[in-house]
């Protein structure tokens, strides 16, 4: 089968509301758009009703809610018939364990460390029973209130402990005791035998052949209503505390349990349990179906979710590459630190957050941003970026990862003691908090040895963390880091290094992405996944240098502008970037609004006003970015933003007074009578700023489709879409209007967004016609004369040359001429492809009328 060049993807989010059949009907549209591959969210069986698919409960089954394996095959056939391929997201780091859908997790709950799946999940069995923090009181309080129940299930041959909507299987020993009690109550000696047989399962491996027969015997027994009633009768409050407290799991209050949880999670989500994919049996189980789909020709590539959560990402990538072969594309979700290169893994590249922010930085005016940053500082945002990030990460370690930090601290203290450098547990916890908080990247990749980059990152973290420690802590810090740099010399050091690296990533993600990015908002468009607040804007020189290195390395990472995880949609960011160009005007308006809206702010019971100045500024920028918008959408977004910031309220400890006051404030602006003057002034500003934002949208889209990498178009974003973070960016897409716009001719921007769609379709077509120029070609900056708001570059391969000229200031001039020096490129007649209505070649110079730059100028020539 001929491999389809990966020249452009279209990201879809499969749910039971958007299935394989729905996608199959849209294949002609995506073909006309020019997409080479459909890029799918996880397609494997997830929790019932999942809206994202990352909570996989069965890696061996295609999700029946999406259409099952047959629906997937029909979609694949339709794509192949259109000359397209399919890439799917896989989730090797974790699995969904909420509910009863995950059979492996249920087996672990039932049989504990003797379960055949005990090593499938990353559980610290040495600390005792599996901690499940699901109660809203103590175990005794819940039992006394009669809130526990027993649910015999004839179909599965299990007896479940119930609490609210939780169903947890009882251990065989408990079931045996309940059946023996039922035997005594009913005078059934045969039931006593079944009870004894069930109790015996505690002392033998759960994988024995007798397990099925015994479960069938229990199912038959439970078919007797008398037995059922006898088992249910055991659910008396006086007995339930003892029953619930004697399982292979320990039920705890959700707050206390979160501090003692003993299994690795995806970040701090209790319902997503970490997998030990480094174990061969687990790797095989997780990848059995994806590899089968590749062999069948259904899948052409894989996108690996959360690669940094794995014990050894490099070894994993090597194993996966060996399993899929050289022709299957592999992209990893890896968030890179500032100037951090992708490690030398056998993959095509990343999912592109670094490129998304590279492009965005071009459109931020430095002078205007600095004005906005000073205003933000006046609103209470204090300290340097680095200090704030360290503080947020340390807070998250204590707030969300206290249990993980405790385990790591014990491992570190044991390691130091065994090496002759005893450290108090409290001191070790301080050391690790400071070290992880100061680490400038998501994680290091130390295995048997430490590379030069890891040494540099750890040394930088040591220098930042050292001043906050006492003398003894400073000595211990140096010794501990030396242990890490020496690599995994034995199992003890290997276990410590693995857990250290698997904790630093979540600390960065939750501390930076989901805390600091919601706190320090000078210009909201800059606060994005994969961003670097210390470098909110960048020069064309840095942009060019970075992409030259990318092209020289041969990476073909995805280049998205929006994803399911971005804080704001691409067009929202493009419009917000205009504020950096009109910063003085914006700040004058914002200060006027703050004075005028004093009566809309509300005094709080414990003092202060809501919203405070920082949150009020966020409200104004949010409304500017997505206007027009409904109050419901704004309230939903602000609820999330306020809780993520953790300044006044959190998801766990909600400050209802502050939340209500801030949401009511925003609602009054959106639809209240008191907000009418604000709305008029905002609309007057948008009368000019919206057009500048659209120019930014078109320009950044042109860059996305022409720089090194593979453009990834997020569902629906081929039209202008002014959306916020999920779930706002996962609302249903109107594909009918998009299909009609692509198939018909008419005014350039009727309906709104058609100009962007036309640009995407045209450039995707160019990419499919000249794939090697984009996938193998080099990247050469071109001088631009007489304009500091325009960048130009060439993509070249085997005698074919593509020139791209893009304005990076949407509010900049639209009249005049821009001159680009094409240097030694072929002196052929340049053929305009998009934009460029006013272009004239004079030897090595291209003179382009600025009116042509309202979108982009792209031309191609041949030797």
PDB file of C-alpha atoms in Angstrom, residues 361 364-371 537-538 580 809:
ATOM      1  CA  UNK A 361       4.968  35.611  19.992  1.00  0.00           C
ATOM      2  CA  UNK A 364       2.741  40.576  20.330  1.00  0.00           C
ATOM      3  CA  UNK A 365       4.055  44.132  20.225  1.00  0.00           C
ATOM      4  CA  UNK A 366       6.870  44.431  22.816  1.00  0.00           C
ATOM      5  CA  UNK A 367       6.210  48.052  23.780  1.00  0.00           C
ATOM      6  CA  UNK A 368       2.496  47.501  24.208  1.00  0.00           C
ATOM      7  CA  UNK A 369       2.969  44.294  26.164  1.00  0.00           C
ATOM      8  CA  UNK A 370       5.297  46.006  28.603  1.00  0.00           C
ATOM      9  CA  UNK A 371       2.653  48.685  29.200  1.00  0.00           C
ATOM     10  CA  UNK A 537       7.090  38.164  22.544  1.00  0.00           C
ATOM     11  CA  UNK A 538       9.989  37.413  20.230  1.00  0.00           C
ATOM     12  CA  UNK A 580      -0.566  44.976  22.472  1.00  0.00           C
ATOM     13  CA  UNK A 809       0.821  43.509  13.147  1.00  0.00           C
TER      14      UNK A 809
END
